[in-house]
Coordinates of C-alpha atoms and ligand atoms in Angstrom, one line a residue:
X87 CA 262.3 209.0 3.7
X88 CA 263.5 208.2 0.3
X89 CA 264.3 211.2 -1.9
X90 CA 265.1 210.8 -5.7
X91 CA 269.2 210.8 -5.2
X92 CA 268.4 208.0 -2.5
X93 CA 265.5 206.2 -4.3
X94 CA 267.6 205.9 -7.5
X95 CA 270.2 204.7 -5.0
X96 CA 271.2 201.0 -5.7
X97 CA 273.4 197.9 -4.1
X98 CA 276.8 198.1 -5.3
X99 CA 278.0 195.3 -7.4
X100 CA 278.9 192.3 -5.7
X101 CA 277.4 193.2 -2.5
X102 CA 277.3 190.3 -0.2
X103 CA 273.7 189.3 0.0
X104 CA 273.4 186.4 3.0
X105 CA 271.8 184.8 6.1
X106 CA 273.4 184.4 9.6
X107 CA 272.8 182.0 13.0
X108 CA 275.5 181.6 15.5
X109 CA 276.3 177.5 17.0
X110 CA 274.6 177.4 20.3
X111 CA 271.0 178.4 19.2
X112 CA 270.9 175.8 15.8
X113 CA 273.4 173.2 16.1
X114 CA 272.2 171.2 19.4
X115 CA 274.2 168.0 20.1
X116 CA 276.3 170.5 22.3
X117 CA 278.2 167.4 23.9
X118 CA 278.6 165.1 20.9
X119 CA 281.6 163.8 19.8
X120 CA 284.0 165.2 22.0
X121 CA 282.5 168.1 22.4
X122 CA 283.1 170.1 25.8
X123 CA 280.0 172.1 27.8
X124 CA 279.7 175.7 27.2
X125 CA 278.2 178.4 29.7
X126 CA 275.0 178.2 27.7
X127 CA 274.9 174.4 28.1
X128 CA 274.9 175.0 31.9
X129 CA 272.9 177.9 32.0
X130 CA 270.2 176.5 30.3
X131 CA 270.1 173.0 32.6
X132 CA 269.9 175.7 35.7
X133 CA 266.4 175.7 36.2
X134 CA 265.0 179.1 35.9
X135 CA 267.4 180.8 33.2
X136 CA 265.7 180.0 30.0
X137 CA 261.6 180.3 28.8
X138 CA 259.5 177.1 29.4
X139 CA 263.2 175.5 30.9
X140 CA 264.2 175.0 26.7
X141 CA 267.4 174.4 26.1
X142 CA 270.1 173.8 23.2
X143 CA 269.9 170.1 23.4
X144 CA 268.7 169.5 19.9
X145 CA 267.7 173.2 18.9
X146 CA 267.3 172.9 15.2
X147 CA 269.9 169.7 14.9
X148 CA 272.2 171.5 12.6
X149 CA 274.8 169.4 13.5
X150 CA 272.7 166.8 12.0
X151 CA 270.9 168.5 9.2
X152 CA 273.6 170.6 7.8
X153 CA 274.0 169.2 4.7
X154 CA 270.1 170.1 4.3
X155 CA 270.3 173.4 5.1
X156 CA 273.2 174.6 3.1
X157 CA 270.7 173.1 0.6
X158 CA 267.7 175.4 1.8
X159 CA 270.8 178.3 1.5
X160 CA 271.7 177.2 -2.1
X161 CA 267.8 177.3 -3.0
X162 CA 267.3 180.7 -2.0
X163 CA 269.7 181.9 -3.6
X164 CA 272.1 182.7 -0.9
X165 CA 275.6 184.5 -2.0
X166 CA 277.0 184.0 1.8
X167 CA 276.1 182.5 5.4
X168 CA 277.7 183.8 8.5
X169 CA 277.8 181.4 11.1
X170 CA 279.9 180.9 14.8
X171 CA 282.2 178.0 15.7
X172 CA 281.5 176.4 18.4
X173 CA 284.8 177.1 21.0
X174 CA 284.1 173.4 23.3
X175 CA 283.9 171.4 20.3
X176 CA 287.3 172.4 18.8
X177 CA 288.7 172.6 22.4
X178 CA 286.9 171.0 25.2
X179 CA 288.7 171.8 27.7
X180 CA 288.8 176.0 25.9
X181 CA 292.8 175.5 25.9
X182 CA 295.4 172.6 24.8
X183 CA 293.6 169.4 23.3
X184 CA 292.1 169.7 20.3
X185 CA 289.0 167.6 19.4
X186 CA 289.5 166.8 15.4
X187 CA 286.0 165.4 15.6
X188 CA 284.9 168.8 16.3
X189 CA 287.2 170.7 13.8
X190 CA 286.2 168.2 11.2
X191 CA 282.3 169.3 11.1
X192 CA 283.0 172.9 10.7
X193 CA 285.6 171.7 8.1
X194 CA 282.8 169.9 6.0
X195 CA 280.1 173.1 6.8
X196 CA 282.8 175.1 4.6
X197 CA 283.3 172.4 2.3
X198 CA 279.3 172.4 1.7
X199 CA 278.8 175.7 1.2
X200 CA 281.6 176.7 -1.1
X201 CA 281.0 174.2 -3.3
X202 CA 277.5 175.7 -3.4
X203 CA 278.6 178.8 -4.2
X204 CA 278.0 180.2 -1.0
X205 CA 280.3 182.4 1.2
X206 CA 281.3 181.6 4.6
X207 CA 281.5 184.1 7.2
X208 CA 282.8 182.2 10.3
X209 CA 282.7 183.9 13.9
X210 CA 285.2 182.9 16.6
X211 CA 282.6 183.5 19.5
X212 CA 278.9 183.9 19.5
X213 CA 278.9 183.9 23.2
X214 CA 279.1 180.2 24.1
X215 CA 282.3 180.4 26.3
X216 CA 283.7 177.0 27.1
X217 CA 282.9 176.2 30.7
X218 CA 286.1 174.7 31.4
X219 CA 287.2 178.5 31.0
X220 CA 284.6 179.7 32.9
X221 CA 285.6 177.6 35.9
X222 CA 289.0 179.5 35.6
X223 CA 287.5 182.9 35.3
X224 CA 286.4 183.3 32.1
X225 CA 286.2 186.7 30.6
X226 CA 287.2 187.7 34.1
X227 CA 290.7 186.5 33.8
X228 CA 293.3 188.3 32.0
X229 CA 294.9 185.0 30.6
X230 CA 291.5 184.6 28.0
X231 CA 293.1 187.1 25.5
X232 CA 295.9 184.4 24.8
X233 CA 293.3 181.0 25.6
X234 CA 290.7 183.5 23.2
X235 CA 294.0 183.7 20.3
X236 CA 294.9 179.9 20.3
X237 CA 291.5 178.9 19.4
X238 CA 291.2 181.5 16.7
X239 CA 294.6 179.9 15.3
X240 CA 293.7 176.3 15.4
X241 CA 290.7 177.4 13.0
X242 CA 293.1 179.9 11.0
X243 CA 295.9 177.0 10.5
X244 CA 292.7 174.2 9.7
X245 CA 289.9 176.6 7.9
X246 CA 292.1 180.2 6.5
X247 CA 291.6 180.3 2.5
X248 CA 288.6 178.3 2.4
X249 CA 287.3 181.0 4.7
X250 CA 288.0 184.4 4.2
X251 CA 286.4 186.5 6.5
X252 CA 286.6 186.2 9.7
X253 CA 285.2 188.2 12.9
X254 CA 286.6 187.6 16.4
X255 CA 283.6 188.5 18.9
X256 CA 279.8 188.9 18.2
X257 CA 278.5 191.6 20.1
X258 CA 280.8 192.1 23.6
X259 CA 278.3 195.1 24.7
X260 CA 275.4 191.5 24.7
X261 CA 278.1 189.7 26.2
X262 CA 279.1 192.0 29.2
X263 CA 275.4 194.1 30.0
X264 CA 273.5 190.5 30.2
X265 CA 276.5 188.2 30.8
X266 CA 278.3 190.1 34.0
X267 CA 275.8 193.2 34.8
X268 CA 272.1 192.2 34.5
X269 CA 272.7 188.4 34.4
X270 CA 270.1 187.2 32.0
X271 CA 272.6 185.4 30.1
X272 CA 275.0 183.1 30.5
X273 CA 277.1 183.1 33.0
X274 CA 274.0 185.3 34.8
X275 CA 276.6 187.6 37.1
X276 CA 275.0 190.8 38.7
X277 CA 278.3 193.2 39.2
X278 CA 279.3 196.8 38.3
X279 CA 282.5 195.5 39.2
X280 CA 283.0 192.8 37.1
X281 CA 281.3 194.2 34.0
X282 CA 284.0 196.5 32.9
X283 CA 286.9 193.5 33.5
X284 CA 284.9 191.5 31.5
X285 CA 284.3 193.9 29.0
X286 CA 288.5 195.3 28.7
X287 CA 289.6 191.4 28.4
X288 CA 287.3 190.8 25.6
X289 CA 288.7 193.5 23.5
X290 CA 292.3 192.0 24.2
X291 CA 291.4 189.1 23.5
X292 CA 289.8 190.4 20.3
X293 CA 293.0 191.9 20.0
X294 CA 295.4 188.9 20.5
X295 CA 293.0 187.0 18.4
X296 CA 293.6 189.9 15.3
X297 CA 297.5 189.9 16.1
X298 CA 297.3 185.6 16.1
X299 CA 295.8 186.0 12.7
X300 CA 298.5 188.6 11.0
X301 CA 300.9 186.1 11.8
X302 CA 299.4 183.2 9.7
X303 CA 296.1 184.3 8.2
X304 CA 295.5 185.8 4.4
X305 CA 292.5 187.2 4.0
X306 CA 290.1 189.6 5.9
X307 CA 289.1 189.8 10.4
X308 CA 287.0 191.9 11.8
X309 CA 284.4 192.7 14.8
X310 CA 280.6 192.2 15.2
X311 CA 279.2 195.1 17.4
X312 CA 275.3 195.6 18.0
X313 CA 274.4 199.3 18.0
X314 CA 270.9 201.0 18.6
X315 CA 270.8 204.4 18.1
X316 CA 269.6 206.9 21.1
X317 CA 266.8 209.8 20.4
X318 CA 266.1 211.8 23.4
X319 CA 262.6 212.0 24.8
X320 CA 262.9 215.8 25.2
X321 CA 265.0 218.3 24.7
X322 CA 265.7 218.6 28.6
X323 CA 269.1 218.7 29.2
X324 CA 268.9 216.2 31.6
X325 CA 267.9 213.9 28.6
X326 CA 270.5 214.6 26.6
X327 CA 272.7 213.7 29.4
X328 CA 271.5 210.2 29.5
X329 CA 271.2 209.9 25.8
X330 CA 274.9 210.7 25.4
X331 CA 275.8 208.4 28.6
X332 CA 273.7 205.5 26.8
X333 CA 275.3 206.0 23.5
X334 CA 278.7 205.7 25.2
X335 CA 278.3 202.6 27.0
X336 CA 276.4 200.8 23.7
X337 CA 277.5 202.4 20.4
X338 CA 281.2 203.9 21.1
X339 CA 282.7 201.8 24.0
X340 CA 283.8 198.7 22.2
X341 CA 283.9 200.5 18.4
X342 CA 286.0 202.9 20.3
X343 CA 288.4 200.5 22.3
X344 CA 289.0 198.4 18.8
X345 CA 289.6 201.5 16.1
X346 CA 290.8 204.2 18.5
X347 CA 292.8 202.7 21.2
X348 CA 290.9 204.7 24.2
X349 CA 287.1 204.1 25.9
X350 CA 284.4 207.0 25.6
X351 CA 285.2 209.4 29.0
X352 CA 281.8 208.9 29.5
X353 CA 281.8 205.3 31.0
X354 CA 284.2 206.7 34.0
X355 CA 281.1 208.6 34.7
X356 CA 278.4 205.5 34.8
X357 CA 280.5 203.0 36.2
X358 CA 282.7 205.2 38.8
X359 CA 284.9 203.8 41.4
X360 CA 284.0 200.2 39.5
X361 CA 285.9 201.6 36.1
X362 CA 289.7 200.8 36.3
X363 CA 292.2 202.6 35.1
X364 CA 294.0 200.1 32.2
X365 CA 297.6 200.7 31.0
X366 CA 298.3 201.7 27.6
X367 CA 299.9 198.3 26.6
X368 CA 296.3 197.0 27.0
X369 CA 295.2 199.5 24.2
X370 CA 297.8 199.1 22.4
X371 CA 296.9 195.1 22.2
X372 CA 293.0 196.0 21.7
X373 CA 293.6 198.5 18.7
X374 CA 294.3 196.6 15.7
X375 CA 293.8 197.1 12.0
X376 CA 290.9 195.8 11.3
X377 CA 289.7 194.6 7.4
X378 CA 285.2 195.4 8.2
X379 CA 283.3 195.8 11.1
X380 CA 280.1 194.5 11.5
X381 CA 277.2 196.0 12.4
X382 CA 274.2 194.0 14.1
X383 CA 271.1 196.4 14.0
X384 CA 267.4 195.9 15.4
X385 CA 265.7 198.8 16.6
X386 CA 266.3 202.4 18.4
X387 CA 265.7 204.0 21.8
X388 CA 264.1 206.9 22.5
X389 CA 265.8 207.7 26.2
X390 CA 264.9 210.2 29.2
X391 CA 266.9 210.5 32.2
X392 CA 265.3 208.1 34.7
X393 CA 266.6 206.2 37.9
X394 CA 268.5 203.2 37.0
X395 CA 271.7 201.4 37.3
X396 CA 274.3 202.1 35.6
X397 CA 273.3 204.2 33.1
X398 CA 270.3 206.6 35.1
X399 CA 268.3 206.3 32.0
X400 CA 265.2 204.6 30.2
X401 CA 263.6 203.7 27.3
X402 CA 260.3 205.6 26.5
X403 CA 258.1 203.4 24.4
X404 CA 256.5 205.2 21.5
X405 CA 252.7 205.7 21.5
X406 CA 252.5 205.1 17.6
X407 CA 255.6 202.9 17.3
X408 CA 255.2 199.4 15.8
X409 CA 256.9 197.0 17.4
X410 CA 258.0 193.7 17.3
X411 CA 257.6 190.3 19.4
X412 CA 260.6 191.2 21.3
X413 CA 259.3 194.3 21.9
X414 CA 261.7 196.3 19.9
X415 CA 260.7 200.0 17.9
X416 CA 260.9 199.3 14.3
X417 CA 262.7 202.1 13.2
X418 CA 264.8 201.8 10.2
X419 CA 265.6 205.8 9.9
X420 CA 268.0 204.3 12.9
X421 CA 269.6 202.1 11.1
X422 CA 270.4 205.1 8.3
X423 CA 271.7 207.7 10.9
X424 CA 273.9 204.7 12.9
X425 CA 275.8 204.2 9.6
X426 CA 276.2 207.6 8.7
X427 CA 277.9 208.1 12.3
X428 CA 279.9 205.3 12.3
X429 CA 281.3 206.7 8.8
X430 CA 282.0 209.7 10.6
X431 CA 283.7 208.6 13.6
X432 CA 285.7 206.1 12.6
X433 CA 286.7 206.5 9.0
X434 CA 284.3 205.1 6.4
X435 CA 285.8 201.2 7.3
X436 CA 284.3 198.5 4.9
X437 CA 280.7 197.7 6.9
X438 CA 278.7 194.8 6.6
X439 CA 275.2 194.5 8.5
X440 CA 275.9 191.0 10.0
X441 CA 272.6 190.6 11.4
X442 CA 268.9 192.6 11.2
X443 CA 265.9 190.8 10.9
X444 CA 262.6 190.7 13.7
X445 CA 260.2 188.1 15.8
X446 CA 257.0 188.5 15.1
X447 CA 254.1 186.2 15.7
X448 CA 253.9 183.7 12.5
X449 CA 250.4 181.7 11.5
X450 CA 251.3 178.3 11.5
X451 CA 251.8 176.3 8.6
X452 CA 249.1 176.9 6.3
X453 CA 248.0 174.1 3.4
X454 CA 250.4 173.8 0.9
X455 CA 253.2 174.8 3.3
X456 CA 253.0 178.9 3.0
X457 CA 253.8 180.8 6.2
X458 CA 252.4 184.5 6.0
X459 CA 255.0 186.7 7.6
X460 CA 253.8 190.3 5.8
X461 CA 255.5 192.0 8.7
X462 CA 258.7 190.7 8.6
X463 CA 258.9 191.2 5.0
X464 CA 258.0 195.1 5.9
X465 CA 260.7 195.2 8.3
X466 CA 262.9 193.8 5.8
X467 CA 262.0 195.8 2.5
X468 CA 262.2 199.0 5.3
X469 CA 266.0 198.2 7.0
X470 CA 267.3 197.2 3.2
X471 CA 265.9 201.0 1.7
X472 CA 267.4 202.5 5.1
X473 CA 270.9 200.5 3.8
X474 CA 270.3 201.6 0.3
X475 CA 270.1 205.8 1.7
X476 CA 272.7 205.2 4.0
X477 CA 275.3 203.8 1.1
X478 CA 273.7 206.8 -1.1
X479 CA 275.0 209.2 1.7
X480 CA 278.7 207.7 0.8
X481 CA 278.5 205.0 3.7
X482 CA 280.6 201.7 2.6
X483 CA 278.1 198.8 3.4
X484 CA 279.3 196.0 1.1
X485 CA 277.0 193.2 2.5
X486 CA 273.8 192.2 4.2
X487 CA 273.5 189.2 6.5
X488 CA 269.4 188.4 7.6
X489 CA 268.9 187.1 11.0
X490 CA 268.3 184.3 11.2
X491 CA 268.1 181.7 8.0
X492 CA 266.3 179.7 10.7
X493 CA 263.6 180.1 13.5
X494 CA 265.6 179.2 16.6
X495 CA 266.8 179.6 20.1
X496 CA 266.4 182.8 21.3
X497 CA 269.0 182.3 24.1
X498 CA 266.9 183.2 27.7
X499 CA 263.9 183.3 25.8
X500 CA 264.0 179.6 24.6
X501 CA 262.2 178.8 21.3
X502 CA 259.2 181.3 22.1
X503 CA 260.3 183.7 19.5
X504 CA 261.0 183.0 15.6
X505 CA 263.6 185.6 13.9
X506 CA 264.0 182.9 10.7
X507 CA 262.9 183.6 7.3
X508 CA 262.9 179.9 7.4
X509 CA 260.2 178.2 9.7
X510 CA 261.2 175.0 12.1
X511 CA 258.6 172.8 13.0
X512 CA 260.7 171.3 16.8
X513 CA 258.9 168.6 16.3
X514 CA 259.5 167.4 13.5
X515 CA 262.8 169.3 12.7
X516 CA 260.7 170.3 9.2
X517 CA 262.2 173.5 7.6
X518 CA 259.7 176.1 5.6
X519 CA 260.6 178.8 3.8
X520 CA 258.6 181.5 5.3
X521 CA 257.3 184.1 2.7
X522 CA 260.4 186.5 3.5
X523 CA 262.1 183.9 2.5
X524 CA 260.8 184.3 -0.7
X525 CA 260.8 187.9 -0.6
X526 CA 264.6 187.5 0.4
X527 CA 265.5 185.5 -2.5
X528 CA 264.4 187.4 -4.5
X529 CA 265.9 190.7 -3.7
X530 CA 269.3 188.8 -3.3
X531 CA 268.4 187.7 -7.1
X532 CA 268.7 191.1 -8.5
X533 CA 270.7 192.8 -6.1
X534 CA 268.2 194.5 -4.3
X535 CA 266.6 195.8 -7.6
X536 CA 263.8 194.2 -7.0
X537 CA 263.3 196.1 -3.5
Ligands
PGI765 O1 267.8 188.7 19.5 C1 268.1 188.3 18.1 C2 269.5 188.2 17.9 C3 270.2 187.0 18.6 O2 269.5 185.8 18.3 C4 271.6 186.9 18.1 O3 272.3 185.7 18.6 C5 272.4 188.1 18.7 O4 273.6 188.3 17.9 C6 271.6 189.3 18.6 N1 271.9 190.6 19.0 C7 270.9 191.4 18.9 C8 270.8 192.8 19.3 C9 271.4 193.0 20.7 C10 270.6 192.3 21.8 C11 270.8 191.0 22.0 C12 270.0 190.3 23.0 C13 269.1 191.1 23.7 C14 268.9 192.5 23.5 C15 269.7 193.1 22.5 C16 269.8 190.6 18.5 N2 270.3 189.4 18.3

């Protein structure tokens, strides 16, 4: 908890107060003009994948309304907005034509908000892999780390200046454990064997896509990894075990691979005859300089050693925990010890949390449009004094990025659960500021002063 060296503790100037979303789950219109399928356009028209068979047909119609919502940005206050570019709307086919048409809507999103005053933050992939590549292997096939680096420089050569930080993957731990292991997202595989292929050519082509943007680009790339910190149930020694196997395979795999040039010994271990041996030319492509990382952060795990594939370990839900819609602890001391480790580990680089925020249950538009949402504004005012002790402890956080700016698709779980500080009626496509929002706006007013 807070002591008086932490509680005095304050943003540094110019910390980079935002919101973030990512293409697939706000922009709908995912075949419009010109505009290739992605995996998550199939995966959600195969019946089965996605809550109540939802899909990102119109989502929040971003692609429509973006004029509005850099608006509902500017209103709030917002100094930044980290969003994805859609990869089949630039290229449909994921290689060789480009579709202007495409290029040109992210070119007028960047126009919008800088001349609001707003920050763009632009991430290559946010998981929506263009089928066309899919159909040739995808993440399975060594070729993506060059396909992955000439989409990231058609947007360098059309968008670099205008945007100035860029991050090449959102979250490749999300992308292998529910794209190629468990297959609840898109493309929905189930292999051990696949899972670590997919997992070593999406840090080269995070690495190609760095290297592609030394060559041409000014300003500052990095990577978006999710981490969740791992608290044994005991002090058995056989949970120890699986807290240090879990923390491998989720917090130093791909941190590891991009900053050190080697994966944690440990996944060897959990993956076995299905972990290949790579040649050091691959990690010497992975391991590029790197300007930030990003850190997505939602909740912990306390782990035991349990049966279970790959890792042999569970999460033990916590008696007295609170917990939200997506059934996640909220534990913001987490968030504080994650930061100070990655300081440790890898070398204090510039941080920036690129997404926290929580679903919980909101009351429906009440009269006057106010939407109660005391929880999330807990969870909130929490995870920004856990960011406050953790820069206090010497950590270099120099921005803050709320998920989401807008209630919307929750990838398999469809539209069921609302992360926005901003509420979307589907219906009608009506945005309301929640009360976080409020709260938000506030805090981003006075530099978290007012936290
Ligand atoms: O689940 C909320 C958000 C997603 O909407 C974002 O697209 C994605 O970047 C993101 N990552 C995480 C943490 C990792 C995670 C993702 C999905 C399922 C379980 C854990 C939470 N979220």
């Amino acid at each position: 908890m807070p002591n008086s060296a932490t509680a005095s503790a304050r943003f540094p100037d110019g910390f980079l107060w935002g919101a973030a979303t990512a293409a697939h789950q706000i922009e709908g219109s995912p075949l419009a003009d010109g505009a290739g399928p992605s995996i998550w356009t199939r995966f959600a028209h195969t019946p089965g994948m996605i809550v109540n068979g939802d899909t990102g047909d119109i989502a929040c119609d971003h692609y429509h309304r973006w004029k509005q919502d850099v608006a509902l940005m500017r209103e709030l206050g917002l100094k930044a907005y980290r969003f994805s570019t859609s990869w089949s709307r630039i290229l449909p086919e994921g290689t060789g034509r480009v579709n202007q048409a495409g290029l040109d809507f992210y070119s007028r999103l960047v126009d919008e908000l800088l001349e609001n005053g707003i920050e763009p933050l632009l991430t290559l992939y946010h998981w929506d892999l263009p089928a066309a590549l899919d159909d040739r292997g995808g993440w399975l096939n060594r070729d993506i780390a060059q396909w992955f680096a000439e989409y990231g420089d058609v947007l360098y050569r059309a968008l670099d200046g205008r945007v100035k930080k860029w991050v090449t993957l959102n979250e490749p731990w999300v992308v292998t454990d529910g794209g190629y292991l468990h297959g609840a997202l898109a493309p929905g595989h189930r292999s051990k064997y696949e899972t670590p292929i997919a997992t070593h050519n999406l840090m080269r082509a995070h690495g190609a896509a760095v290297q592609a943007y030394r060559a041409t680009g000014k300003h500052e790339i990095g990577l978006v990894v999710n981490i969740e910190p791992k608290y044994p149930a005991s002090d058995s020694a056989d949970d120890a075990a699986a807290v240090k196997r879990a923390h491998a395979y989720m917090n130093e795999q791909y941190l590891d691979a991009a900053l050190l040039g080697r994966y944690p010994p440990e996944l060897k271990d959990i993956f076995g005859d299905a972990w290949p041996q790579w040649p050091q030319e691959d990690f010497d492509l992975i391991r590029q300089k790197l300007d930030f990382i990003g850190i997505n952060y939602y909740t912990r795990s306390v782990t035991k050693a349990a049966q279970s594939y790959p890792l042999d370990a569970a999460v033990v839900k916590q008696p007295l925990g609170t917990y939200t819609e997506t059934g996640w602890e909220v534990f913001p001391q987490g968030l504080v010890d994650l930061l100070v480790w990655a300081k440790d580990r890898y070398g204090n680089i510039p941080t920036y949390i690129t997404e926290n925020g929580a679903a919980f249950f909101d009351p429906p538009v009440a009269e006057g449009g106010r939407i109660r949402d005391p929880l999330r504004i807990d969870y909130l005012q929490k995870h920004l004094g856990a960011i406050r002790q953790a820069i206090a402890a010497g950590c270099d956080i120099r921005g803050y990025m709320v998920w989401s700016l807008l209630d919307n698709m929750e990838w398999s779980l469809g539209y069921s659960k609302r992360f926005g500080i901003v509420h979307v009626n589907y219906g009608t496509q009506e945005r309301t500021p929640k009360d976080s929002a409020h709260y938000y706006s506030k805090i981003v007013a006075s530099n978290g002063a007012s936290l």
